[in-house]
PDB file of C-alpha atoms in Angstrom:
ATOM      1  CA  TYR A1379     164.690  46.565  42.875  1.00 98.00           C
ATOM      2  CA  THR A1380     166.194  47.938  46.180  1.00 98.00           C
ATOM      3  CA  ALA A1381     167.832  51.315  46.419  1.00 98.00           C
ATOM      4  CA  THR A1382     170.341  51.731  49.179  1.00 98.00           C
ATOM      5  CA  ILE A1383     170.496  55.315  49.791  1.00 98.00           C
ATOM      6  CA  GLU A1384     173.433  56.309  51.820  1.00 98.00           C
ATOM      7  CA  THR A1385     172.948  60.335  53.629  1.00 98.00           C
ATOM      8  CA  SER A1386     175.003  62.628  55.762  1.00 98.00           C
ATOM      9  CA  GLU A1387     172.385  61.570  58.536  1.00 98.00           C
ATOM     10  CA  GLY A1388     172.227  57.734  57.934  1.00 98.00           C
ATOM     11  CA  THR A1389     171.412  54.840  55.608  1.00 98.00           C
ATOM     12  CA  VAL A1390     167.817  54.211  54.182  1.00 98.00           C
ATOM     13  CA  VAL A1391     166.862  51.086  52.190  1.00 98.00           C
ATOM     14  CA  LEU A1392     163.954  51.257  49.588  1.00 98.00           C
ATOM     15  CA  GLU A1393     161.984  48.287  48.213  1.00 98.00           C
ATOM     16  CA  LEU A1394     160.657  49.918  44.733  1.00 98.00           C
ATOM     17  CA  ASP A1395     157.174  49.095  43.437  1.00 98.00           C
ATOM     18  CA  SER A1396     157.836  48.250  39.886  1.00 97.00           C
ATOM     19  CA  LYS A1397     154.361  46.713  39.755  1.00 97.00           C
ATOM     20  CA  ARG A1398     152.688  50.008  40.103  1.00 97.00           C
ATOM     21  CA  ALA A1399     155.006  52.397  38.770  1.00 98.00           C
ATOM     22  CA  PRO A1400     157.612  50.576  36.402  1.00 98.00           C
ATOM     23  CA  VAL A1401     158.219  53.744  34.394  1.00 98.00           C
ATOM     24  CA  THR A1402     158.805  55.761  37.455  1.00 98.00           C
ATOM     25  CA  VAL A1403     161.165  52.944  38.990  1.00 98.00           C
ATOM     26  CA  ASN A1404     163.100  52.519  35.642  1.00 98.00           C
ATOM     27  CA  ASN A1405     163.795  55.934  35.630  1.00 98.00           C
ATOM     28  CA  PHE A1406     164.801  56.384  39.192  1.00 98.00           C
ATOM     29  CA  VAL A1407     166.908  53.304  38.707  1.00 98.00           C
ATOM     30  CA  ASN A1408     168.727  54.580  35.494  1.00 98.00           C
ATOM     31  CA  LEU A1409     169.222  57.935  37.229  1.00 98.00           C
ATOM     32  CA  ALA A1410     170.748  56.462  40.523  1.00 98.00           C
ATOM     33  CA  ARG A1411     173.239  54.222  38.318  1.00 98.00           C
ATOM     34  CA  SER A1412     174.135  57.153  36.287  1.00 98.00           C
ATOM     35  CA  GLY A1413     175.200  58.830  39.505  1.00 98.00           C
ATOM     36  CA  TYR A1414     172.373  61.567  39.022  1.00 98.00           C
ATOM     37  CA  PHE A1415     171.646  61.584  42.866  1.00 98.00           C
ATOM     38  CA  ASP A1416     175.032  61.214  44.265  1.00 98.00           C
ATOM     39  CA  ASP A1417     176.564  64.121  46.227  1.00 97.00           C
ATOM     40  CA  THR A1418     173.345  66.214  45.857  1.00 98.00           C
ATOM     41  CA  VAL A1419     171.360  67.761  49.094  1.00 97.00           C
ATOM     42  CA  LEU A1420     167.980  67.163  50.720  1.00 98.00           C
ATOM     43  CA  PHE A1421     166.906  70.532  50.226  1.00 98.00           C
ATOM     44  CA  ARG A1422     163.421  70.764  51.622  1.00 98.00           C
ATOM     45  CA  THR A1423     162.612  69.395  55.114  1.00 98.00           C
ATOM     46  CA  GLU A1424     159.426  69.770  56.859  1.00 97.00           C
ATOM     47  CA  LYS A1425     159.045  68.761  60.231  1.00 97.00           C
ATOM     48  CA  GLU A1426     155.493  68.409  60.460  1.00 96.00           C
ATOM     49  CA  SER A1427     154.268  66.710  57.521  1.00 96.00           C
ATOM     50  CA  GLY A1428     157.720  64.749  57.163  1.00 98.00           C
ATOM     51  CA  ILE A1429     158.542  65.860  53.893  1.00 98.00           C
ATOM     52  CA  ILE A1430     161.687  65.588  52.440  1.00 98.00           C
ATOM     53  CA  GLN A1431     162.687  66.552  48.920  1.00 98.00           C
ATOM     54  CA  GLY A1432     165.700  66.056  46.830  1.00 98.00           C
ATOM     55  CA  GLY A1433     166.877  65.182  43.028  1.00 97.00           C
ATOM     56  CA  SER A1434     168.298  68.642  41.898  1.00 96.00           C
ATOM     57  CA  PRO A1435     171.860  68.125  41.181  1.00 95.00           C
ATOM     58  CA  HIS A1436     172.025  71.152  38.580  1.00 95.00           C
ATOM     59  CA  THR A1437     170.772  73.617  41.175  1.00 95.00           C
ATOM     60  CA  GLN A1438     170.158  71.712  44.857  1.00 95.00           C
ATOM     61  CA  ASP A1439     166.732  73.212  44.922  1.00 94.00           C
ATOM     62  CA  ASN A1440     163.326  73.078  43.550  1.00 93.00           C
ATOM     63  CA  SER A1441     164.265  74.878  40.740  1.00 94.00           C
ATOM     64  CA  ASP A1442     166.061  72.132  39.054  1.00 95.00           C
ATOM     65  CA  GLU A1443     164.548  71.168  35.563  1.00 92.00           C
ATOM     66  CA  GLY A1444     165.866  67.618  35.894  1.00 95.00           C
ATOM     67  CA  PRO A1445     167.426  65.412  33.689  1.00 97.00           C
ATOM     68  CA  GLY A1446     166.122  66.841  30.256  1.00 96.00           C
ATOM     69  CA  TYR A1447     163.018  64.692  30.025  1.00 97.00           C
ATOM     70  CA  THR A1448     159.917  64.004  32.087  1.00 97.00           C
ATOM     71  CA  ILE A1449     158.176  60.828  32.405  1.00 98.00           C
ATOM     72  CA  PRO A1450     154.196  60.232  32.751  1.00 97.00           C
ATOM     73  CA  ASP A1451     152.479  59.903  35.587  1.00 97.00           C
ATOM     74  CA  GLU A1452     151.191  56.468  36.855  1.00 97.00           C
ATOM     75  CA  GLY A1453     149.620  54.396  39.189  1.00 95.00           C
ATOM     76  CA  LEU A1454     147.272  57.466  39.862  1.00 96.00           C
ATOM     77  CA  PRO A1455     145.209  58.338  41.970  1.00 95.00           C
ATOM     78  CA  PHE A1456     146.992  57.738  45.397  1.00 97.00           C
ATOM     79  CA  THR A1457     145.252  57.937  48.385  1.00 97.00           C
ATOM     80  CA  ALA A1458     145.747  59.033  51.694  1.00 97.00           C
ATOM     81  CA  ASP A1459     146.936  55.775  52.851  1.00 97.00           C
ATOM     82  CA  ASP A1460     149.624  55.524  50.042  1.00 98.00           C
ATOM     83  CA  TYR A1461     151.627  58.727  51.724  1.00 98.00           C
ATOM     84  CA  ALA A1462     152.475  56.628  54.909  1.00 98.00           C
ATOM     85  CA  PRO A1463     155.780  57.110  56.637  1.00 98.00           C
ATOM     86  CA  GLY A1464     158.407  55.870  54.369  1.00 98.00           C
ATOM     87  CA  VAL A1465     157.423  56.082  51.095  1.00 98.00           C
ATOM     88  CA  ILE A1466     159.029  57.846  48.254  1.00 98.00           C
ATOM     89  CA  ALA A1467     157.139  59.761  45.536  1.00 98.00           C
ATOM     90  CA  MET A1468     158.127  61.740  42.696  1.00 98.00           C
ATOM     91  CA  ALA A1469     157.808  65.558  42.738  1.00 97.00           C
ATOM     92  CA  ASN A1470     155.855  67.336  39.909  1.00 95.00           C
ATOM     93  CA  ALA A1471     154.944  70.552  38.660  1.00 93.00           C
ATOM     94  CA  GLY A1472     151.670  69.216  37.199  1.00 93.00           C
ATOM     95  CA  PRO A1473     150.526  66.342  35.305  1.00 95.00           C
ATOM     96  CA  ASP A1474     153.152  64.419  33.639  1.00 97.00           C
ATOM     97  CA  THR A1475     156.068  66.826  34.407  1.00 97.00           C
ATOM     98  CA  ALA A1476     158.021  64.617  36.914  1.00 97.00           C
ATOM     99  CA  GLY A1477     161.561  64.037  36.012  1.00 97.00           C
ATOM    100  CA  GLY A1478     164.379  63.369  38.683  1.00 97.00           C
ATOM    101  CA  GLN A1479     163.067  65.458  41.922  1.00 98.00           C
ATOM    102  CA  PHE A1480     161.570  62.886  44.544  1.00 98.00           C
ATOM    103  CA  PHE A1481     160.499  63.227  48.207  1.00 98.00           C
ATOM    104  CA  PHE A1482     160.081  60.953  51.086  1.00 98.00           C
ATOM    105  CA  VAL A1483     157.467  61.128  53.699  1.00 98.00           C
ATOM    106  CA  SER A1484     158.569  60.315  57.152  1.00 98.00           C
ATOM    107  CA  GLN A1485     155.365  61.334  59.359  1.00 97.00           C
ATOM    108  CA  GLU A1486     151.836  60.380  59.394  1.00 97.00           C
ATOM    109  CA  ALA A1487     150.809  63.781  58.624  1.00 97.00           C
ATOM    110  CA  GLY A1488     152.390  63.631  55.086  1.00 97.00           C
ATOM    111  CA  SER A1489     148.811  61.580  54.287  1.00 97.00           C
ATOM    112  CA  TYR A1490     147.452  64.885  53.491  1.00 97.00           C
ATOM    113  CA  LEU A1491     148.911  64.267  50.080  1.00 97.00           C
ATOM    114  CA  GLY A1492     146.318  61.938  49.074  1.00 97.00           C
ATOM    115  CA  ASP A1493     143.430  63.822  50.732  1.00 97.00           C
ATOM    116  CA  PRO A1494     141.205  66.089  48.353  1.00 96.00           C
ATOM    117  CA  ASP A1495     139.705  67.896  51.364  1.00 96.00           C
ATOM    118  CA  GLN A1496     143.067  69.088  52.593  1.00 95.00           C
ATOM    119  CA  ILE A1497     144.693  69.966  49.159  1.00 95.00           C
ATOM    120  CA  GLY A1498     141.930  69.500  46.268  1.00 95.00           C
ATOM    121  CA  PRO A1499     142.470  68.385  43.044  1.00 93.00           C
ATOM    122  CA  SER A1500     146.086  67.627  43.098  1.00 92.00           C
ATOM    123  CA  ALA A1501     145.805  65.304  45.834  1.00 96.00           C
ATOM    124  CA  GLY A1502     147.103  61.612  45.005  1.00 97.00           C
ATOM    125  CA  LEU A1503     149.055  62.991  41.864  1.00 97.00           C
ATOM    126  CA  TYR A1504     152.618  62.482  43.108  1.00 97.00           C
ATOM    127  CA  ALA A1505     153.356  59.015  42.021  1.00 98.00           C
ATOM    128  CA  VAL A1506     154.530  56.642  44.773  1.00 98.00           C
ATOM    129  CA  PHE A1507     157.090  54.492  43.627  1.00 98.00           C
ATOM    130  CA  GLY A1508     158.700  52.556  46.711  1.00 98.00           C
ATOM    131  CA  LYS A1509     158.914  52.381  50.617  1.00 98.00           C
ATOM    132  CA  ALA A1510     161.483  52.394  53.114  1.00 98.00           C
ATOM    133  CA  THR A1511     162.212  48.698  54.625  1.00 98.00           C
ATOM    134  CA  GLU A1512     165.094  49.890  56.992  1.00 98.00           C
ATOM    135  CA  GLY A1513     166.091  53.921  57.908  1.00 98.00           C
ATOM    136  CA  LEU A1514     162.700  55.292  58.826  1.00 98.00           C
ATOM    137  CA  ASP A1515     164.418  56.449  61.818  1.00 98.00           C
ATOM    138  CA  VAL A1516     167.013  58.374  59.584  1.00 98.00           C
ATOM    139  CA  LEU A1517     163.891  59.846  57.855  1.00 98.00           C
ATOM    140  CA  GLN A1518     162.559  61.043  60.680  1.00 98.00           C
ATOM    141  CA  LYS A1519     165.959  62.526  62.150  1.00 98.00           C
ATOM    142  CA  ILE A1520     166.240  64.408  58.641  1.00 98.00           C
ATOM    143  CA  SER A1521     162.541  65.767  58.594  1.00 98.00           C
ATOM    144  CA  ASP A1522     163.046  66.785  62.306  1.00 98.00           C
ATOM    145  CA  LEU A1523     165.869  69.209  60.807  1.00 98.00           C
ATOM    146  CA  GLU A1524     163.959  71.810  59.397  1.00 97.00           C
ATOM    147  CA  ASP A1525     165.108  75.318  60.310  1.00 97.00           C
ATOM    148  CA  PRO A1526     162.806  77.127  62.538  1.00 96.00           C
ATOM    149  CA  ALA A1527     164.376  80.611  60.984  1.00 97.00           C
ATOM    150  CA  ALA A1528     163.983  79.473  57.488  1.00 97.00           C
ATOM    151  CA  PRO A1529     160.429  76.950  57.429  1.00 97.00           C
ATOM    152  CA  GLY A1530     160.913  74.167  55.002  1.00 97.00           C
ATOM    153  CA  THR A1531     164.735  74.083  54.894  1.00 97.00           C
ATOM    154  CA  PRO A1532     167.218  71.905  56.717  1.00 98.00           C
ATOM    155  CA  SER A1533     168.910  73.657  59.738  1.00 98.00           C
ATOM    156  CA  LYS A1534     172.268  72.052  58.309  1.00 97.00           C
ATOM    157  CA  PRO A1535     173.181  70.389  54.844  1.00 97.00           C
ATOM    158  CA  VAL A1536     171.905  66.932  54.317  1.00 98.00           C
ATOM    159  CA  THR A1537     173.333  65.164  51.692  1.00 98.00           C
ATOM    160  CA  ILE A1538     172.747  61.927  49.688  1.00 98.00           C
ATOM    161  CA  ASP A1539     176.482  60.421  49.190  1.00 98.00           C
ATOM    162  CA  SER A1540     175.069  57.697  46.807  1.00 98.00           C
ATOM    163  CA  VAL A1541     172.465  55.694  45.757  1.00 98.00           C
ATOM    164  CA  ILE A1542     173.034  51.870  45.135  1.00 98.00           C
ATOM    165  CA  ILE A1543     170.547  49.980  43.408  1.00 98.00           C
ATOM    166  CA  THR A1544     170.632  46.207  43.601  1.00 98.00           C
ATOM    167  CA  GLU A1545     168.071  43.602  41.904  1.00 96.00           C
ATOM    168  CA  SER A1546     166.481  40.709  43.516  1.00 84.00           C
TER     169      SER A1546
END
């Protein structure tokens, strides 16, 4: 599967990894095809780490309880190398709690997510399920929008207009 994500800042094209993360990819594909992510905001941006988080249509923030179900973690553990610029991974609140929220990594510094020396036992527990083949510059532009007056949030609204899934 390929996901074309149209944002207010440009287009990102992802190749989804259905071999390592088949349940996660299936979940993302089904949510995208139902319009779950359309007209939502990317509510978290971190310039230094390159983290960009979204996937919360009900609340437009990280308090969103998701689509009404959770999916099991898979493909674990991921390493620091897996959290390279351009990847998309599932956000979670602990083991087997992923649902709709996801995040992109736009900077090398995002590799800390797979480093136990930096974040302890939660390292490598965010299921990576795809990588940008186009639009890394768009992701970097979005993460650079972190508001210095409100760290962790964008300085202006950034929206996902649509997510189009294609099969190859």
